[in-house]
mmCIF file of C-alpha atoms and ligand atoms in Angstrom:
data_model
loop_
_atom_site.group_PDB
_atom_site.id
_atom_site.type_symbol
_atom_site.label_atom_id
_atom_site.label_comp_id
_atom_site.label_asym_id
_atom_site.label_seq_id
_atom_site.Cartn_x
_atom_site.Cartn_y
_atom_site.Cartn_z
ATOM 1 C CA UNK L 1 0.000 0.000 0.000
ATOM 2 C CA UNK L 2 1.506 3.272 -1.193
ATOM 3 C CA UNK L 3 1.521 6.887 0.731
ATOM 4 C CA UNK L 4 2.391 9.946 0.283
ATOM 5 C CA UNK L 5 4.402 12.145 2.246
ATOM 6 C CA UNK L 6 1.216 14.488 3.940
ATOM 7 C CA UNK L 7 2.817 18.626 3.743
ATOM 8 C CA UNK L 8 0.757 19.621 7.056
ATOM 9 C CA UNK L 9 0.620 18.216 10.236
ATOM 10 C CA UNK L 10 -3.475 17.605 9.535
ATOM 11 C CA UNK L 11 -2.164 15.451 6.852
ATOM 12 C CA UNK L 12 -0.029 13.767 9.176
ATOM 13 C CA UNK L 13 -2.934 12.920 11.425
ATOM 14 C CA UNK L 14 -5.109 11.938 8.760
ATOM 15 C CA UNK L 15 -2.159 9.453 7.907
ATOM 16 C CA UNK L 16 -1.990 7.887 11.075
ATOM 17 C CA UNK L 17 -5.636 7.349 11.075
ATOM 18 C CA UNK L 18 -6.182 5.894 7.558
ATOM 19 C CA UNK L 19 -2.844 3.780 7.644
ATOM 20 C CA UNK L 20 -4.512 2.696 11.863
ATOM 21 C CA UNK L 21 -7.255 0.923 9.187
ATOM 22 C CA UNK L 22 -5.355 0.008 6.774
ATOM 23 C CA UNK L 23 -2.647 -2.158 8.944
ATOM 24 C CA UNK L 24 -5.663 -4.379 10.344
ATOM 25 C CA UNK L 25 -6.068 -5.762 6.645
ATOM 26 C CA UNK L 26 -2.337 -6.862 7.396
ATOM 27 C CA UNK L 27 0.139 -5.840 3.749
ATOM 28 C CA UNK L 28 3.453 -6.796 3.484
ATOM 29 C CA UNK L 29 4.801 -3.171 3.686
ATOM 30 C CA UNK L 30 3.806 0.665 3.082
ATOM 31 C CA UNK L 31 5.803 2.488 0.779
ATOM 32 C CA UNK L 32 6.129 6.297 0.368
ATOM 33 C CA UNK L 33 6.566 8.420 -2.529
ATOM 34 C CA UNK L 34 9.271 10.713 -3.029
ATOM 35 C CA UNK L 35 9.422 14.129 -5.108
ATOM 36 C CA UNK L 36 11.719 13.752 -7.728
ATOM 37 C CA UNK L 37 14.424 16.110 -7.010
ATOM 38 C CA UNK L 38 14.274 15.961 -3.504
ATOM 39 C CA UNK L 39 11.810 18.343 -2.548
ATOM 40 C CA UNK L 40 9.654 15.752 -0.253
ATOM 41 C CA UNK L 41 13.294 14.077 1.141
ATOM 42 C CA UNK L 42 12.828 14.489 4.714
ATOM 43 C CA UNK L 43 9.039 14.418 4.819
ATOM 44 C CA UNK L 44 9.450 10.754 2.836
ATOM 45 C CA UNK L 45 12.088 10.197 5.372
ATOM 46 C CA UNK L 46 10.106 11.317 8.613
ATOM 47 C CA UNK L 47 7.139 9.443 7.384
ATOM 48 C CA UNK L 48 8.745 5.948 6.624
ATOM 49 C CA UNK L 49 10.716 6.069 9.928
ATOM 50 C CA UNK L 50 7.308 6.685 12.097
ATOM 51 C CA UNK L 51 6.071 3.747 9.617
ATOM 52 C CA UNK L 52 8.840 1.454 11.245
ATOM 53 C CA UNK L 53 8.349 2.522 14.162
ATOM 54 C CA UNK L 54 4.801 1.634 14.050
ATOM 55 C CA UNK L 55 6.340 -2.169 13.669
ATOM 56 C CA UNK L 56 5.219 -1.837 10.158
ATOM 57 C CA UNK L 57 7.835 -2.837 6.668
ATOM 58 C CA UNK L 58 8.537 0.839 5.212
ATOM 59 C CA UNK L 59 9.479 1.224 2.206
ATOM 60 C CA UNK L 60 10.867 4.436 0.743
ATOM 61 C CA UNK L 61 10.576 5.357 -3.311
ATOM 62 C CA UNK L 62 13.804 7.271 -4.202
ATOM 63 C CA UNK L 63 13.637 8.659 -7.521
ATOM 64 C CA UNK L 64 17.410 9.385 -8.895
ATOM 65 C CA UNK L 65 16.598 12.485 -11.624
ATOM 66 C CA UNK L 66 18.298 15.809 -10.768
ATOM 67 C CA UNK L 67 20.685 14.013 -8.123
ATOM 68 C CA UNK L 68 24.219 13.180 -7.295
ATOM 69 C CA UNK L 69 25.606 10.354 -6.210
ATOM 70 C CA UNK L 70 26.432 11.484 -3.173
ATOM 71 C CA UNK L 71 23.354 12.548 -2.247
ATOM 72 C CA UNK L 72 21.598 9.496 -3.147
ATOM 73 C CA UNK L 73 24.092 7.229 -1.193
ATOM 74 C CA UNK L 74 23.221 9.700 1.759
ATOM 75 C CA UNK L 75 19.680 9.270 1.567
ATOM 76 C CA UNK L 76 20.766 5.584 1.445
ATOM 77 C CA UNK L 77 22.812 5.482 4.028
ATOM 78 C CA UNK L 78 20.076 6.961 6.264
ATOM 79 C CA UNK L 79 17.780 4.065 5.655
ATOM 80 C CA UNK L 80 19.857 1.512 6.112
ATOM 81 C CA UNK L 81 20.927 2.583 9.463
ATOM 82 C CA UNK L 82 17.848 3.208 10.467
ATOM 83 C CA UNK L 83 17.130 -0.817 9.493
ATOM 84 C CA UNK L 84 15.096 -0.040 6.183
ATOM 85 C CA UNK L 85 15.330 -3.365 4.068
ATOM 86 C CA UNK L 86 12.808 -2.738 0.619
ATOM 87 C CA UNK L 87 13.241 0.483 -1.397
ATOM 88 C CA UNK L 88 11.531 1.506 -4.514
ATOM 89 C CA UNK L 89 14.315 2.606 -7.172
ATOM 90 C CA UNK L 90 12.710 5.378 -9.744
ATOM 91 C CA UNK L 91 14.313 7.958 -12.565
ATOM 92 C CA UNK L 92 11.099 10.339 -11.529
ATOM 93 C CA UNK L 93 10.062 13.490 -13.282
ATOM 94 C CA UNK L 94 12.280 16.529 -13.930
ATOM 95 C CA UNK L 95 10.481 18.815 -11.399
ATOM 96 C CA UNK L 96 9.494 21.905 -13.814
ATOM 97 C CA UNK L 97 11.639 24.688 -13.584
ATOM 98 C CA UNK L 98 14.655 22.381 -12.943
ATOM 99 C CA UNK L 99 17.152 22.020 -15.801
ATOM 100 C CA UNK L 100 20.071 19.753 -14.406
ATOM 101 C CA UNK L 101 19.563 16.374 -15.140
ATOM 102 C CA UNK L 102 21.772 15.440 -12.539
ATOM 103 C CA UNK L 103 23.980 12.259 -12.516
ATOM 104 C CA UNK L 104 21.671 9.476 -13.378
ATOM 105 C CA UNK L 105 19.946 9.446 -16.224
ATOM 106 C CA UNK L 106 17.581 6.436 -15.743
ATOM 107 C CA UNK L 107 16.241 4.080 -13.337
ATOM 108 C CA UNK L 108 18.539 1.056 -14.497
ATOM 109 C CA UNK L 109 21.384 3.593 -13.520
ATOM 110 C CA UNK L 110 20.261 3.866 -9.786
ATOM 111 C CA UNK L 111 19.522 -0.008 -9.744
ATOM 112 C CA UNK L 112 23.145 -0.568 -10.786
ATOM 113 C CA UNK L 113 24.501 1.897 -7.880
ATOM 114 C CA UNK L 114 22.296 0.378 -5.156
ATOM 115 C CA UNK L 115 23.631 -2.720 -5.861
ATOM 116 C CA UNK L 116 27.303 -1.782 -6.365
ATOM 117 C CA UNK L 117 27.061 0.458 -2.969
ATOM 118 C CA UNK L 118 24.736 -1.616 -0.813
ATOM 119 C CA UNK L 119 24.479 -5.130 -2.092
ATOM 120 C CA UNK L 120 21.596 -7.051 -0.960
ATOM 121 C CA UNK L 121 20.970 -4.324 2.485
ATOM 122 C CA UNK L 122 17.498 -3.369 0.242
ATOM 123 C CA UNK L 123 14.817 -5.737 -1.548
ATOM 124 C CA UNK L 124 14.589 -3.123 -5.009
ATOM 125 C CA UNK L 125 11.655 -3.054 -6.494
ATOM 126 C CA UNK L 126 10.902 -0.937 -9.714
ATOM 127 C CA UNK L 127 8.421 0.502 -11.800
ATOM 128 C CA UNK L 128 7.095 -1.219 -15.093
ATOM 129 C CA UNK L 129 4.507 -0.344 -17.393
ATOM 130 C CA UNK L 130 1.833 -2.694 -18.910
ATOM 131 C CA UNK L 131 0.515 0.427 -21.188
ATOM 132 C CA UNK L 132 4.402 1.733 -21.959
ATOM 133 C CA UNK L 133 6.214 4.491 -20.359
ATOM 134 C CA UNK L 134 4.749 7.590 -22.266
ATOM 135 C CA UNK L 135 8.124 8.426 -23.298
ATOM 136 C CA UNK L 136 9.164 5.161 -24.093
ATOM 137 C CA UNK L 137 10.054 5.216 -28.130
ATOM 138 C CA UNK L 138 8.144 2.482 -28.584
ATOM 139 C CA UNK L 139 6.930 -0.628 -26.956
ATOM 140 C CA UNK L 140 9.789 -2.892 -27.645
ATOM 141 C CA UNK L 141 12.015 0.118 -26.300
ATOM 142 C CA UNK L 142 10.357 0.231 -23.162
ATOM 143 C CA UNK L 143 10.483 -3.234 -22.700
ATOM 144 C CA UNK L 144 13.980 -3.649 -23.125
ATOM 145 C CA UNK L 145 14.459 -0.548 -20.584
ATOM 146 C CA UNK L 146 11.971 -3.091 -18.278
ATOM 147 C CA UNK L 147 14.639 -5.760 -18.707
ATOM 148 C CA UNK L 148 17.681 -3.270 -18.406
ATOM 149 C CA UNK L 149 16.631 -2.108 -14.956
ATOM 150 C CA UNK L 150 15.583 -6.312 -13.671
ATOM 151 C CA UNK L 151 19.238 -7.701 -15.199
ATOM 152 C CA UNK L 152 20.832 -4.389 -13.190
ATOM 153 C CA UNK L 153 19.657 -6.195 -10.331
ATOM 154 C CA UNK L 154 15.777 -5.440 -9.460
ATOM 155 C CA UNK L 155 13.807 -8.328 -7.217
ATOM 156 C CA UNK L 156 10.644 -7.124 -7.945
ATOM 157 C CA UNK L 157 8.511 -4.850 -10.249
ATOM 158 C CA UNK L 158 5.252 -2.964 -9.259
ATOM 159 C CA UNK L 159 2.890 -1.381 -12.271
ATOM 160 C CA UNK L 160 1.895 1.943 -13.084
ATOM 161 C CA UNK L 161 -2.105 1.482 -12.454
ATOM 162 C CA UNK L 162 -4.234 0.115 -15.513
ATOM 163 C CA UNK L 163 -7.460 -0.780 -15.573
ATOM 164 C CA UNK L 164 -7.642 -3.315 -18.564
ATOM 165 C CA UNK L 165 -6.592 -6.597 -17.306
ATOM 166 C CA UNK L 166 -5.446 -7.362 -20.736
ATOM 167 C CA UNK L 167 -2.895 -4.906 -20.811
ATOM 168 C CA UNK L 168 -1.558 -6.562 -17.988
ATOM 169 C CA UNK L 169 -1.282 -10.074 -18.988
ATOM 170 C CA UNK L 170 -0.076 -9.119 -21.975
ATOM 171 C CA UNK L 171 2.869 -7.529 -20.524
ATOM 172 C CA UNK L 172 3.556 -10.436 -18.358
ATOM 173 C CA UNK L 173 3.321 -12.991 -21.608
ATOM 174 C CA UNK L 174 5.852 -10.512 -23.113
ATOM 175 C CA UNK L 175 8.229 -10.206 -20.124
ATOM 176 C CA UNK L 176 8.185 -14.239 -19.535
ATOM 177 C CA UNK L 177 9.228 -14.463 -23.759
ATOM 178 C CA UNK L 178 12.071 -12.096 -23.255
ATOM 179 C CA UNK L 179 13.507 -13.640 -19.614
ATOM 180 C CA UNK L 180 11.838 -11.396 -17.470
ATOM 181 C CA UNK L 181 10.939 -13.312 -14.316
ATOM 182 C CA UNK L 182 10.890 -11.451 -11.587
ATOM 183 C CA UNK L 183 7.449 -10.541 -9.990
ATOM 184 C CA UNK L 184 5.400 -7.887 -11.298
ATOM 185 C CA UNK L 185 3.006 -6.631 -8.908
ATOM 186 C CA UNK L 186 0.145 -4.898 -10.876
ATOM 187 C CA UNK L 187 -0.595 -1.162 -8.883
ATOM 188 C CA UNK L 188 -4.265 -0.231 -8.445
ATOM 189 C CA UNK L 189 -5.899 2.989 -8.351
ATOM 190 C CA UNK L 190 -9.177 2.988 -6.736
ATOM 191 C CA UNK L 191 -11.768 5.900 -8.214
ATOM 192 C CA UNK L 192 -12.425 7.897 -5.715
ATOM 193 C CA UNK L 193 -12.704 11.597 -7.766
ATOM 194 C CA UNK L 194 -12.953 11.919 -11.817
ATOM 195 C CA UNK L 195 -11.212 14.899 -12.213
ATOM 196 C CA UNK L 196 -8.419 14.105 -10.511
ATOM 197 C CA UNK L 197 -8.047 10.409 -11.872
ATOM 198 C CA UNK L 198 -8.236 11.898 -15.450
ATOM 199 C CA UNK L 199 -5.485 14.638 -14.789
ATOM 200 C CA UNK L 200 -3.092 11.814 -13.188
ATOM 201 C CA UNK L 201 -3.982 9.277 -15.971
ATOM 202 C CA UNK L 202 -3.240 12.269 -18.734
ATOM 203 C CA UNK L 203 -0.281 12.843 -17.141
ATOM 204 C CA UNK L 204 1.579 9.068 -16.657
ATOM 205 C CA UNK L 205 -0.170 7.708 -19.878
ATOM 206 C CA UNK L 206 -2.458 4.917 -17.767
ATOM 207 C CA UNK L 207 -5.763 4.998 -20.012
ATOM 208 C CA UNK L 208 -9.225 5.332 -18.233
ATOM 209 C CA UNK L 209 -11.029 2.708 -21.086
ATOM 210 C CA UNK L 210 -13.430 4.724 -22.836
ATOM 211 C CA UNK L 211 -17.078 2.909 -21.495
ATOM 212 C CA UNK L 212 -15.053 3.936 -17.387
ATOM 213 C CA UNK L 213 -14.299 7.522 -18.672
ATOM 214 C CA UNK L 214 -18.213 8.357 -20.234
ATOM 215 C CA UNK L 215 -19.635 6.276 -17.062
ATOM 216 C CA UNK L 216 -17.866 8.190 -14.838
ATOM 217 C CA UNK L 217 -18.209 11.991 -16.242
ATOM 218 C CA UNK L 218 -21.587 11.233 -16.828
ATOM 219 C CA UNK L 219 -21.727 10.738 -12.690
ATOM 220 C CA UNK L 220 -20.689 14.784 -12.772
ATOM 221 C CA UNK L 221 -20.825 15.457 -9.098
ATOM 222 C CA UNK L 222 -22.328 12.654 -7.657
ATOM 223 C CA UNK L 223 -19.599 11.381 -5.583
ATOM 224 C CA UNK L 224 -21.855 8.814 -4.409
ATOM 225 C CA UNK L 225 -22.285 7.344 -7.652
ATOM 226 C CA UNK L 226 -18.425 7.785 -8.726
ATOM 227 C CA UNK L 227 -17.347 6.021 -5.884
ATOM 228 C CA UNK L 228 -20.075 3.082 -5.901
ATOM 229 C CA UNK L 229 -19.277 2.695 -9.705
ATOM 230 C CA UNK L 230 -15.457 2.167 -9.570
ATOM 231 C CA UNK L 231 -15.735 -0.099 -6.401
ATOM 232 C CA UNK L 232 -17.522 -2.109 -8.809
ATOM 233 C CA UNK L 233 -15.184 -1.590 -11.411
ATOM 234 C CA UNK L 234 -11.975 -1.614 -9.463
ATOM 235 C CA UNK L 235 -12.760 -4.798 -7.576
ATOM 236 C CA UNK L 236 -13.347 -7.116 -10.521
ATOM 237 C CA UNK L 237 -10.336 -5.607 -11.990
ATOM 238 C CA UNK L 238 -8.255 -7.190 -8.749
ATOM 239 C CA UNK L 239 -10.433 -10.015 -8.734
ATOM 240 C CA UNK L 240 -9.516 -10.387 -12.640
ATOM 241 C CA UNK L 241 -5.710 -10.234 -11.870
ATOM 242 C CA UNK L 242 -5.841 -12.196 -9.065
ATOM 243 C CA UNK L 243 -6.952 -14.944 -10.331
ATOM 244 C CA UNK L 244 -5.255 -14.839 -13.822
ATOM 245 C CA UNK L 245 -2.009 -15.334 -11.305
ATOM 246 C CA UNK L 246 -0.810 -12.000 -10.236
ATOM 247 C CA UNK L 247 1.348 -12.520 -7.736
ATOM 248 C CA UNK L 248 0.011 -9.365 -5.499
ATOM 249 C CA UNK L 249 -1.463 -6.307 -5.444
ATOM 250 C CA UNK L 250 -0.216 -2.664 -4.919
ATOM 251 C CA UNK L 251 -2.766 -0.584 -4.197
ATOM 252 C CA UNK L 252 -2.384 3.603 -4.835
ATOM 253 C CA UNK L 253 -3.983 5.157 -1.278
ATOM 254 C CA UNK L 254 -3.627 8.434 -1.555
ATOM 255 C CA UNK L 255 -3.450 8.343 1.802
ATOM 256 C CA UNK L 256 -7.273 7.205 2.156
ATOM 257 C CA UNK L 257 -8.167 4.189 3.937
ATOM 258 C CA UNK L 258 -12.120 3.922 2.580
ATOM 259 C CA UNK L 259 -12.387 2.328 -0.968
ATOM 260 C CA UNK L 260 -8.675 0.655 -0.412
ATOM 261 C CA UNK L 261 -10.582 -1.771 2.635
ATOM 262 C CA UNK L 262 -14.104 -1.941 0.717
ATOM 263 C CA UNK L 263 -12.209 -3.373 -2.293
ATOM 264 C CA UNK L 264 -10.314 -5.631 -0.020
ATOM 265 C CA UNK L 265 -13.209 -6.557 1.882
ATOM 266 C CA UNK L 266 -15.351 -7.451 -1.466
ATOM 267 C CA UNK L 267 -12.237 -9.681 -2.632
ATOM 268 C CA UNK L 268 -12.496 -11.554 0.501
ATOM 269 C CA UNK L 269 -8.844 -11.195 1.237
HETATM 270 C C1 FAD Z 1 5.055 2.020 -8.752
HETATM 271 C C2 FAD Z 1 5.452 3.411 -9.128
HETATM 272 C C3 FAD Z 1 5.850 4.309 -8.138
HETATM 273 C C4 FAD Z 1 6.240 5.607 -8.454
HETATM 274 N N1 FAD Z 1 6.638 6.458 -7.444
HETATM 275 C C5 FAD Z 1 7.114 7.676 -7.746
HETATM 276 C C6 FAD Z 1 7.619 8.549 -6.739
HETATM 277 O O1 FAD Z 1 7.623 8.217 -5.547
HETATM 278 N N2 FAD Z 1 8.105 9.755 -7.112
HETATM 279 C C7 FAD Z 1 8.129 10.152 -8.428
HETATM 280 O O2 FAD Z 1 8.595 11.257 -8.699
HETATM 281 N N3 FAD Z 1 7.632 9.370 -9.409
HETATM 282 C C8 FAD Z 1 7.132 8.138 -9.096
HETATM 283 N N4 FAD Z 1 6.655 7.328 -10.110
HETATM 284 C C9 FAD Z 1 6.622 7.832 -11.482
HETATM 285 C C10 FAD Z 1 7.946 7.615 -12.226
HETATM 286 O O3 FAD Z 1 8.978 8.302 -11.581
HETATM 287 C C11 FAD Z 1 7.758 8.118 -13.656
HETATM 288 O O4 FAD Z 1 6.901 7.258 -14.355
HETATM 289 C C12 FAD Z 1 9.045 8.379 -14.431
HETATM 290 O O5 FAD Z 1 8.706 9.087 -15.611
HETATM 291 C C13 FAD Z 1 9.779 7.118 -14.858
HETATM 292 O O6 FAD Z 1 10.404 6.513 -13.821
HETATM 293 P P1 FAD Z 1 11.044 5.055 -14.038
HETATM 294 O O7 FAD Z 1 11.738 4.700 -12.796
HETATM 295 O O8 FAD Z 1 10.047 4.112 -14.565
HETATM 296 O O9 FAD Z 1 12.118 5.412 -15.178
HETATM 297 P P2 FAD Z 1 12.977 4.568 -16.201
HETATM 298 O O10 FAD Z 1 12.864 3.110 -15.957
HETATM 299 O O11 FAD Z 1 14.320 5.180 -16.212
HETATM 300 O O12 FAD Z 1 12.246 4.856 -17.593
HETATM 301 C C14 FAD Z 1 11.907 6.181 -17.992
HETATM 302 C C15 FAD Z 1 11.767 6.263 -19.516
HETATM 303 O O13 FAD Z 1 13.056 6.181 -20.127
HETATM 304 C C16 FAD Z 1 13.146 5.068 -21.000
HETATM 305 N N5 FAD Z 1 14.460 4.500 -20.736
HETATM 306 C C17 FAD Z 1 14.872 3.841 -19.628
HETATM 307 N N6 FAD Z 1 16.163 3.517 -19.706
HETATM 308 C C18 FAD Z 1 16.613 3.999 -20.901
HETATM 309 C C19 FAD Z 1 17.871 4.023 -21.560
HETATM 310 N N7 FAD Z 1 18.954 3.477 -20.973
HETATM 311 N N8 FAD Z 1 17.953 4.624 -22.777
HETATM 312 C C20 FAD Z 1 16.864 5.201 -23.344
HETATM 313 N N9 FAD Z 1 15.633 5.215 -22.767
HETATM 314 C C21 FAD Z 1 15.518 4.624 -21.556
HETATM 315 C C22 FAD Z 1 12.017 4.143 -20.600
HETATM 316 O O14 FAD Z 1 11.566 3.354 -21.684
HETATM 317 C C23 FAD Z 1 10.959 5.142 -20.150
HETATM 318 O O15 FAD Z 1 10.296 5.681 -21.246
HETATM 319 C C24 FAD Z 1 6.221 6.029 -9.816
HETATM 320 C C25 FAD Z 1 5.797 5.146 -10.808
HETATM 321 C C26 FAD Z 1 5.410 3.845 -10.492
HETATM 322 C C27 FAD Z 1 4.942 2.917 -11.571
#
């Protein structure tokens, strides 16, 4: 179950609350985002440390864009001393307004320095992409860039969010044909708001299927109606997945405990 870091110290209540509900359905760890170039560092840092704490697997994202080396082996240091054993390894997003690239270029890059720096101290997972990276040149591209970052030394993979099973499967019939066998943990996004599911899904390239998009804006504000729709949707996705032999399920909070437990509750889990 993913977080993000909360800015104000409601949001850090509101966290405590929703992840007080979400550790009785018992996952295998909470990760937390991080703002590519740094700018949530210590709030990602604070938040996965009071995770811990909690007697709860943390798991920080650290996204490598617009960063040195020595800042990431830093960061890295810092978990690892604190006892942090699964990270998330991203490139990120060039925060706008920043022009330095900064020393890593991609993902595979980061991989490749984790495990040259820190051996097996972190279980690495990384992100894949059953719809393609929207920058990807092309399919094939992105799937060799898949493979890149898994050979570089990634245990585990977990999906952008999707909701066409299809897609999925697809991706894992063309990851098995290339040698790709680690596990890839499809990400869910439960539909809690239209607006704000369309601007994320414009933004990362995960499609909203056309009959989910009309559906959905046809709700307008009826919140009720949105919500009650893509339970219904959302859950026979992960029911779809599930049984088709994904090997887990990662689901996209936003730091809300509500439709994350009714899903989980519906798939008997
Ligand atoms: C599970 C998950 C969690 C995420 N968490 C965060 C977060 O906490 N913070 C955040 O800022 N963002 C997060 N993101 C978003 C992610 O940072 C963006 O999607 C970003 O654009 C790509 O990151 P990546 O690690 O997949 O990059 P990469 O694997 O480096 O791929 C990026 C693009 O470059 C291409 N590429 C890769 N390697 C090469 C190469 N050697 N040569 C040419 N092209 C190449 C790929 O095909 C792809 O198009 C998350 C995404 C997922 C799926």
């Amino acid at each position: 179950m993913e977080f993000f870091p909360p800015q104000t110290s409601e949001g850090v209540e509101k966290l405590r609350l929703a992840r007080k509900q979400l550790a009785q359905l018992k996952p295998e760890f909470f990760s937390v985002t991080f703002g590519a170039g740094g700018s949530t560092r210590e709030r990602t840092f604070g938040t996965v440390l009071e995770i811990q704490r909690e007697g709860y697997q943390a798991a920080p994202h650290i996204s490598c864009v617009a960063s040195t080396r020595e800042s990431v082996r830093e960061m890295l240091q810092r978990y690892r001393e604190a006892g942090i054993k699964r990270v998330v390894a991203l490139r990120g997003d060039m925060p706008s307004g920043m022009v330095e690239a900064g020393e890593f270029r991609y993902a595979n890059e980061l991989v490749t320095f984790l495990r040259a720096e820190f051996g097996d101290t972190f279980h690495v997972e990384v992100a894949a992409y059953p719809e393609y990276h929207p920058q990807a040149k092309s399919s094939q591209d992105d799937l060799v860039s898949f493979k890149r970052k898994v050979e570089a030394g990634a245990d585990s993979a977990i999906t952008q969010y999707f909701y066409n099973a299809d897609a999925y499967f697809a991706f894992i019939e063309e990851c098995q044909t290339v040698g790709i066998n680690v596990p890839i943990v499809p990400g869910i996004m439960p539909i809690g708001r239209f607006s704000q599911l369309a601007r994320f899904s414009d933004a990362c390239g995960a499609e909203i299927p056309r009959w989910i998009r009309e559906k959905l804006h046809g709700f307008g504000d009826d919140t009720a109606s949105i919500r009650s729709f893509g339970l219904d949707v959302v859950t026979a996705l992960c029911d779809r997945l599930l049984r088709g032999g994904a090997p887990g399920l990662h689901f996209y909070t936003l730091n809300q405990a509500g439709l994350t437990t009714t899903i989980w509750q519906r798939l008997g889990l």
